[in-house]
């Protein structure tokens, strides 16, 4: 595998055409991929924990994977901290490579396997841009809203602050809604950029804010309707609804 990675880097470095890279990708042997997920997600299987986006990416590219379930306590133990310095899920392991951060994991999957990034270099760069926009620009206000509700809901100032936080989410959604317009996906065919953006937007579903932007609500629904998403969702649901030991 190391050799193949080096070949890929060399191909890119030498400016070889994309078809060379594709041939390398096609010849990639199947390897064991292991991700981590909550032993029990606090959302009880709504698919909001971030392992879902990694499962989804793996399903889109047809890569089988294994899941190691971790408790909140185990996430803070040295063994898990060696994989994830911040003691979180998900992580990603394949032979010779450990990764954390869903943006990096999904990007890695998309780079290694066909199906999530276009071959055309410019379209590929734009799809990657949308991945960054999802985690750097759209996700922060959405997380802020989740924190305002979950962590700060009991504070005396929370009620006054909440509308401001919601409006920051709306500002971003309005802009995204304008850009998406009546297109199915953000830039041509479905890509890792859409996978990340839909995953980020899904967190808003329980708030009702998403439905204020019908084209975004439809965009998220299109993502959820993808067979790969359905398989990913079902897999995490099975974990989170299994009988307790
Ligand atoms: N930036 C990192 C990434 O994208 O990989 C963030 C990873 C992260 O936040 N992981 C969370 C975690 O491990 C789980 S997904 N938290 C435990 C900890 O920090 O100790 C976030 C999440 C958790 C729960 C819900 N929920 O129940 O609705 C939704 C999302």
Short mmCIF file of C-alpha atoms and ligand atoms in Angstrom, two decimals:
data_model
loop_
_atom_site.label_atom_id
_atom_site.label_comp_id
_atom_site.label_asym_id
_atom_site.label_seq_id
_atom_site.Cartn_x
_atom_site.Cartn_y
_atom_site.Cartn_z
CA UNK A 1 0.00 0.00 0.00
CA UNK A 2 2.83 2.36 0.83
CA UNK A 3 4.24 1.77 -2.62
CA UNK A 4 0.89 2.61 -4.20
CA UNK A 5 0.62 5.81 -2.19
CA UNK A 6 4.10 6.80 -3.33
CA UNK A 7 3.17 6.03 -6.91
CA UNK A 8 0.13 8.28 -6.57
CA UNK A 9 2.19 11.13 -5.16
CA UNK A 10 4.75 10.71 -7.89
CA UNK A 11 2.02 10.69 -10.54
CA UNK A 12 0.59 13.94 -9.24
CA UNK A 13 4.04 15.47 -8.79
CA UNK A 14 5.06 14.61 -12.32
CA UNK A 15 1.90 16.19 -13.63
CA UNK A 16 0.76 12.89 -15.16
CA UNK A 17 -2.73 12.92 -16.51
CA UNK A 18 -5.59 11.84 -14.26
CA UNK A 19 -6.03 8.57 -16.19
CA UNK A 20 -2.73 7.30 -14.71
CA UNK A 21 -4.08 7.95 -11.24
CA UNK A 22 -7.33 6.19 -12.09
CA UNK A 23 -5.45 3.07 -13.15
CA UNK A 24 -3.66 3.06 -9.80
CA UNK A 25 -6.94 3.53 -7.97
CA UNK A 26 -8.55 0.67 -9.82
CA UNK A 27 -5.71 -1.63 -8.84
CA UNK A 28 -5.93 -0.81 -5.12
CA UNK A 29 -6.35 -4.03 -3.18
CA UNK A 30 -9.14 -4.20 -0.65
CA UNK A 31 -7.78 -3.58 2.82
CA UNK A 32 -9.28 -3.72 6.25
CA UNK A 33 -10.66 -0.37 7.30
CA UNK A 34 -11.69 0.15 10.90
CA UNK A 35 -13.49 3.19 12.19
CA UNK A 36 -14.57 4.06 15.70
CA UNK A 37 -18.04 5.11 16.79
CA UNK A 38 -19.91 5.75 20.01
CA UNK A 39 -20.79 2.62 21.92
CA UNK A 40 -24.11 4.43 22.42
CA UNK A 41 -24.64 7.71 20.63
CA UNK A 42 -26.40 10.37 22.71
CA UNK A 43 -28.76 10.89 19.76
CA UNK A 44 -29.94 7.26 20.04
CA UNK A 45 -29.32 6.58 16.35
CA UNK A 46 -30.59 9.73 14.61
CA UNK A 47 -27.35 9.59 12.63
CA UNK A 48 -26.04 12.91 13.94
CA UNK A 49 -22.77 11.60 15.37
CA UNK A 50 -19.93 12.05 12.93
CA UNK A 51 -19.18 8.40 12.26
CA UNK A 52 -22.24 8.53 9.96
CA UNK A 53 -20.47 10.73 7.41
CA UNK A 54 -17.47 8.41 7.33
CA UNK A 55 -19.73 5.35 6.98
CA UNK A 56 -21.55 7.19 4.19
CA UNK A 57 -18.32 7.94 2.30
CA UNK A 58 -17.22 4.31 2.60
CA UNK A 59 -20.61 3.13 1.37
CA UNK A 60 -20.48 5.53 -1.59
CA UNK A 61 -17.15 4.10 -2.76
CA UNK A 62 -18.10 0.51 -1.92
CA UNK A 63 -15.41 -0.11 0.69
CA UNK A 64 -16.26 -2.58 3.44
CA UNK A 65 -15.32 -1.46 6.93
CA UNK A 66 -15.32 -2.59 10.50
CA UNK A 67 -16.42 -0.55 13.48
CA UNK A 68 -14.88 -0.52 16.92
CA UNK A 69 -17.34 0.86 19.45
CA UNK A 70 -15.92 3.01 22.22
CA UNK A 71 -17.41 4.31 25.44
CA UNK A 72 -16.98 7.93 26.54
CA UNK A 73 -14.49 6.71 29.17
CA UNK A 74 -12.47 4.67 26.65
CA UNK A 75 -12.20 7.71 24.35
CA UNK A 76 -10.11 9.44 27.00
CA UNK A 77 -7.81 6.44 27.58
CA UNK A 78 -4.27 6.42 26.17
CA UNK A 79 -5.06 3.76 23.57
CA UNK A 80 -7.73 5.93 21.94
CA UNK A 81 -5.84 9.18 22.52
CA UNK A 82 -2.99 7.70 20.48
CA UNK A 83 -5.42 7.59 17.56
CA UNK A 84 -7.28 10.79 18.33
CA UNK A 85 -5.45 13.50 20.29
CA UNK A 86 -8.74 15.11 21.33
CA UNK A 87 -10.31 11.89 22.57
CA UNK A 88 -13.19 11.86 20.10
CA UNK A 89 -14.82 9.67 17.49
CA UNK A 90 -14.64 8.87 14.67
CA UNK A 91 -11.16 7.63 13.88
CA UNK A 92 -10.07 5.74 10.78
CA UNK A 93 -7.50 2.99 10.56
CA UNK A 94 -6.17 1.14 7.57
CA UNK A 95 -2.94 -0.74 7.16
CA UNK A 96 -0.15 1.71 8.06
CA UNK A 97 -2.37 4.77 8.45
CA UNK A 98 -4.40 6.20 11.32
CA UNK A 99 -6.53 9.30 10.80
CA UNK A 100 -8.88 11.52 12.76
CA UNK A 101 -11.06 14.52 11.71
CA UNK A 102 -13.96 13.65 9.46
CA UNK A 103 -12.98 16.18 6.79
CA UNK A 104 -9.56 14.56 6.44
CA UNK A 105 -10.99 11.04 6.61
CA UNK A 106 -13.62 11.66 3.93
CA UNK A 107 -11.04 13.42 1.76
CA UNK A 108 -8.69 10.45 2.12
CA UNK A 109 -11.45 8.02 1.15
CA UNK A 110 -12.41 10.19 -1.81
CA UNK A 111 -8.79 10.43 -2.98
CA UNK A 112 -8.19 6.70 -2.70
CA UNK A 113 -11.37 5.42 -4.31
CA UNK A 114 -13.37 6.50 -7.31
CA UNK A 115 -16.85 7.95 -6.89
CA UNK A 116 -16.63 10.99 -4.64
CA UNK A 117 -14.40 13.43 -6.51
CA UNK A 118 -14.54 14.37 -10.18
CA UNK A 119 -11.56 13.53 -12.40
CA UNK A 120 -11.41 16.97 -13.99
CA UNK A 121 -8.80 18.87 -11.92
CA UNK A 122 -10.79 22.12 -11.69
CA UNK A 123 -14.05 20.36 -10.76
CA UNK A 124 -12.11 18.27 -8.24
CA UNK A 125 -10.64 21.41 -6.64
CA UNK A 126 -14.10 22.95 -6.42
CA UNK A 127 -15.55 19.82 -4.79
CA UNK A 128 -12.74 19.92 -2.22
CA UNK A 129 -13.50 23.61 -1.67
CA UNK A 130 -17.08 22.65 -0.75
CA UNK A 131 -15.75 20.10 1.72
CA UNK A 132 -13.80 22.86 3.46
CA UNK A 133 -16.75 25.25 3.25
CA UNK A 134 -18.93 22.65 4.97
CA UNK A 135 -16.62 22.17 7.95
CA UNK A 136 -15.07 25.65 8.15
CA UNK A 137 -17.89 28.00 7.24
CA UNK A 138 -21.25 26.27 7.60
CA UNK A 139 -20.66 23.86 10.46
CA UNK A 140 -19.34 26.36 13.08
CA UNK A 141 -22.58 28.36 13.53
CA UNK A 142 -24.56 25.10 13.52
CA UNK A 143 -22.35 23.72 16.28
CA UNK A 144 -22.69 26.98 18.15
CA UNK A 145 -26.46 26.52 18.06
CA UNK A 146 -26.19 22.95 19.33
CA UNK A 147 -23.91 24.12 22.15
CA UNK A 148 -26.20 27.03 22.98
CA UNK A 149 -29.06 24.60 23.45
CA UNK A 150 -27.32 21.63 25.04
CA UNK A 151 -24.53 23.18 27.11
CA UNK A 152 -25.90 26.65 27.81
CA UNK A 153 -29.64 26.03 27.86
CA UNK A 154 -29.83 26.44 31.63
CA UNK A 155 -27.86 29.70 31.85
CA UNK A 156 -29.80 32.83 32.80
CA UNK A 157 -28.67 34.60 29.59
CA UNK A 158 -29.38 31.67 27.29
CA UNK A 159 -32.88 32.75 26.22
CA UNK A 160 -31.63 36.17 25.21
CA UNK A 161 -28.65 34.78 23.28
CA UNK A 162 -30.41 32.00 21.39
CA UNK A 163 -32.06 34.22 18.73
CA UNK A 164 -28.66 35.72 17.87
CA UNK A 165 -27.13 32.30 17.45
CA UNK A 166 -30.05 31.13 15.30
CA UNK A 167 -29.71 34.21 13.09
CA UNK A 168 -26.05 33.43 12.49
CA UNK A 169 -27.11 30.03 11.23
CA UNK A 170 -29.76 31.65 9.04
CA UNK A 171 -27.18 34.04 7.56
CA UNK A 172 -25.14 31.11 6.30
CA UNK A 173 -28.14 29.09 5.13
CA UNK A 174 -29.47 32.05 3.17
CA UNK A 175 -26.16 32.36 1.31
CA UNK A 176 -25.91 28.63 0.70
CA UNK A 177 -29.52 28.53 -0.47
CA UNK A 178 -28.85 31.29 -3.02
CA UNK A 179 -25.78 29.46 -4.32
CA UNK A 180 -27.54 26.11 -4.61
CA UNK A 181 -30.55 27.64 -6.36
CA UNK A 182 -32.52 24.90 -8.07
CA UNK A 183 -29.51 22.64 -8.66
CA UNK A 184 -29.47 19.13 -7.26
CA UNK A 185 -25.91 19.38 -5.95
CA UNK A 186 -23.45 22.16 -5.23
CA UNK A 187 -21.27 21.77 -8.32
CA UNK A 188 -22.49 19.36 -10.94
CA UNK A 189 -22.59 15.72 -9.91
CA UNK A 190 -22.82 14.58 -6.29
CA UNK A 191 -19.38 14.76 -4.66
CA UNK A 192 -17.59 14.57 -1.33
CA UNK A 193 -18.41 18.28 -1.03
CA UNK A 194 -22.12 17.45 -0.99
CA UNK A 195 -21.57 14.53 1.34
CA UNK A 196 -19.93 16.82 3.88
CA UNK A 197 -22.41 19.66 3.39
CA UNK A 198 -25.48 17.43 3.73
CA UNK A 199 -23.93 15.80 6.82
CA UNK A 200 -23.39 19.21 8.39
CA UNK A 201 -26.91 20.42 7.54
CA UNK A 202 -28.51 17.27 8.92
CA UNK A 203 -27.61 18.43 12.41
CA UNK A 204 -30.18 21.23 11.92
CA UNK A 205 -33.13 19.00 11.18
CA UNK A 206 -34.47 18.83 14.75
CA UNK A 207 -34.32 22.66 15.04
CA UNK A 208 -36.81 23.27 12.22
CA UNK A 209 -34.54 25.99 10.74
CA UNK A 210 -33.69 23.92 7.70
CA UNK A 211 -37.31 23.91 6.55
CA UNK A 212 -37.16 27.73 6.27
CA UNK A 213 -35.00 27.09 3.17
CA UNK A 214 -36.99 24.67 0.99
CA UNK A 215 -34.22 24.13 -1.55
CA UNK A 216 -31.77 23.23 1.25
CA UNK A 217 -34.31 20.93 2.87
CA UNK A 218 -34.78 19.23 -0.52
CA UNK A 219 -30.99 19.05 -0.97
CA UNK A 220 -30.61 17.29 2.37
CA UNK A 221 -33.50 14.96 1.51
CA UNK A 222 -31.73 14.07 -1.77
CA UNK A 223 -28.63 13.17 0.21
CA UNK A 224 -30.63 11.06 2.65
CA UNK A 225 -32.32 9.28 -0.25
CA UNK A 226 -29.01 7.98 -1.62
CA UNK A 227 -28.71 4.23 -1.12
CA UNK A 228 -25.23 4.66 0.38
CA UNK A 229 -26.56 7.12 2.97
CA UNK A 230 -29.41 4.76 3.81
CA UNK A 231 -26.96 1.90 4.41
CA UNK A 232 -24.76 4.13 6.58
CA UNK A 233 -27.74 5.35 8.57
CA UNK A 234 -29.09 1.83 9.07
CA UNK A 235 -25.69 0.58 10.25
CA UNK A 236 -25.34 3.25 12.94
CA UNK A 237 -29.01 2.81 13.92
CA UNK A 238 -28.47 -0.90 14.46
CA UNK A 239 -25.62 -0.12 16.85
CA UNK A 240 -27.59 2.46 18.77
CA UNK A 241 -30.79 0.48 19.11
CA UNK A 242 -29.27 -2.92 19.95
CA UNK A 243 -30.35 -4.38 23.26
CA UNK A 244 -28.09 -3.48 26.17
CA UNK A 245 -25.69 -6.25 27.20
N1 LIG B 1 -13.95 17.99 14.17
C1 LIG B 1 -14.11 16.62 14.58
C2 LIG B 1 -14.48 15.77 13.37
O1 LIG B 1 -15.12 16.27 12.44
O2 LIG B 1 -14.07 14.59 13.32
C3 LIG B 1 -15.18 16.57 15.67
C4 LIG B 1 -15.36 15.19 16.24
C5 LIG B 1 -16.45 15.19 17.29
O3 LIG B 1 -17.03 16.24 17.63
N2 LIG B 1 -16.73 14.01 17.83
C6 LIG B 1 -17.76 13.88 18.84
C7 LIG B 1 -17.16 13.26 20.09
O4 LIG B 1 -16.38 12.36 20.02
C8 LIG B 1 -18.86 12.94 18.34
S1 LIG B 1 -19.66 13.58 16.91
N3 LIG B 1 -17.58 13.77 21.27
C9 LIG B 1 -17.14 13.23 22.52
C10 LIG B 1 -16.17 14.09 23.22
O5 LIG B 1 -15.72 15.12 22.66
O6 LIG B 1 -15.82 13.74 24.35
C11 LIG B 1 -20.51 15.05 17.60
C12 LIG B 1 -21.89 14.71 18.02
C13 LIG B 1 -22.13 14.11 19.23
C14 LIG B 1 -23.46 13.83 19.61
C15 LIG B 1 -24.48 14.20 18.78
N4 LIG B 1 -25.83 13.95 19.18
O7 LIG B 1 -26.07 13.21 20.12
O8 LIG B 1 -26.78 14.49 18.56
C16 LIG B 1 -24.23 14.80 17.58
C17 LIG B 1 -22.93 15.06 17.20
#
